[in-house]
């Protein structure tokens, strides 16, 4: 259940799917194991599952170092620089931040040939480089005019330039990290994690079936989608009065 999300580069969804699979297996094994002689084995199994779930929570909470976007200029993985600013994001991403569903992070490539395109020069003695701009520095911090270029992790570009470079992934990129425990889901219409689902239940009885109606509402694009699920009658009805489920 993890592979589809991982192949789509949605690591948060993949980890959560794996944790759900662990819980399902835990419930299945717990129902099968009942003899007193297997209590120790059961306890060991619980410990392994708990440790795995704790590791999954840590991964989702703190992120994976290899999950950062790849720099298309040099092929290296970028590193986290800072939280993305509102001026660098679109309206949908800003709504995700407003509802607290996604964490947007600005990432940068630390390769010398890429970092000089976006980073500030932090060496106070590199006056010539500061005057001529980052393009005057050679890769690897080579000495120019008696000064060595040393770059910081702080971008030296404006918001528009950052967005343009991030769209092409030329030294900069944005990382989308879905927050753990958020009630919001991905909207099928706009794709942003800004949709809430509300379920209403008409409980089934022995004589008639019931319905579960789930309404998905997006706070960003206003999309409303409803899904109905038929619930069969509860046990106890006679065979002659049972009938077939259908839509009413």
Short mmCIF file of N, CA and C in Angstrom, two decimals, residues 201-205 208-212 229-234 245:
data_model
loop_
_atom_site.label_atom_id
_atom_site.label_comp_id
_atom_site.label_asym_id
_atom_site.label_seq_id
_atom_site.Cartn_x
_atom_site.Cartn_y
_atom_site.Cartn_z
N UNK A 201 -24.64 9.57 8.91
CA UNK A 201 -24.99 8.15 8.91
C UNK A 201 -26.46 7.94 9.18
N UNK A 202 -27.11 7.18 8.32
CA UNK A 202 -28.46 6.70 8.55
C UNK A 202 -28.32 5.21 8.86
N UNK A 203 -28.38 4.87 10.12
CA UNK A 203 -28.05 3.52 10.56
C UNK A 203 -29.02 2.49 9.99
N UNK A 204 -28.52 1.33 9.58
CA UNK A 204 -29.40 0.27 9.10
C UNK A 204 -30.12 -0.43 10.25
N UNK A 205 -31.22 -1.05 9.95
CA UNK A 205 -31.99 -1.81 10.93
C UNK A 205 -32.19 -3.23 10.39
N UNK A 208 -34.55 -2.56 7.18
CA UNK A 208 -34.16 -1.70 6.06
C UNK A 208 -32.68 -1.36 6.16
N UNK A 209 -32.10 -1.12 5.00
CA UNK A 209 -30.69 -0.74 4.96
C UNK A 209 -30.49 0.72 5.33
N UNK A 210 -29.24 1.10 5.47
CA UNK A 210 -28.91 2.48 5.82
C UNK A 210 -27.96 3.09 4.80
N UNK A 211 -27.57 4.32 5.06
CA UNK A 211 -26.70 5.04 4.15
C UNK A 211 -25.63 5.81 4.94
N UNK A 212 -24.44 5.82 4.38
CA UNK A 212 -23.37 6.70 4.86
C UNK A 212 -23.07 7.70 3.76
N UNK A 229 -22.72 5.59 0.38
CA UNK A 229 -22.39 4.18 0.55
C UNK A 229 -23.55 3.47 1.22
N UNK A 230 -24.05 2.42 0.57
CA UNK A 230 -25.18 1.67 1.11
C UNK A 230 -24.71 0.74 2.22
N UNK A 231 -25.45 0.71 3.31
CA UNK A 231 -25.16 -0.17 4.44
C UNK A 231 -26.23 -1.24 4.51
N UNK A 232 -25.87 -2.51 4.42
CA UNK A 232 -26.88 -3.58 4.42
C UNK A 232 -27.58 -3.69 5.77
N UNK A 233 -28.73 -4.34 5.72
CA UNK A 233 -29.50 -4.53 6.94
C UNK A 233 -28.73 -5.36 7.95
N UNK A 234 -29.00 -5.11 9.20
CA UNK A 234 -28.32 -5.84 10.27
C UNK A 234 -28.84 -7.26 10.34
N UNK A 245 -29.97 -5.25 -1.65
CA UNK A 245 -29.65 -3.83 -1.44
C UNK A 245 -29.82 -3.06 -2.72
#
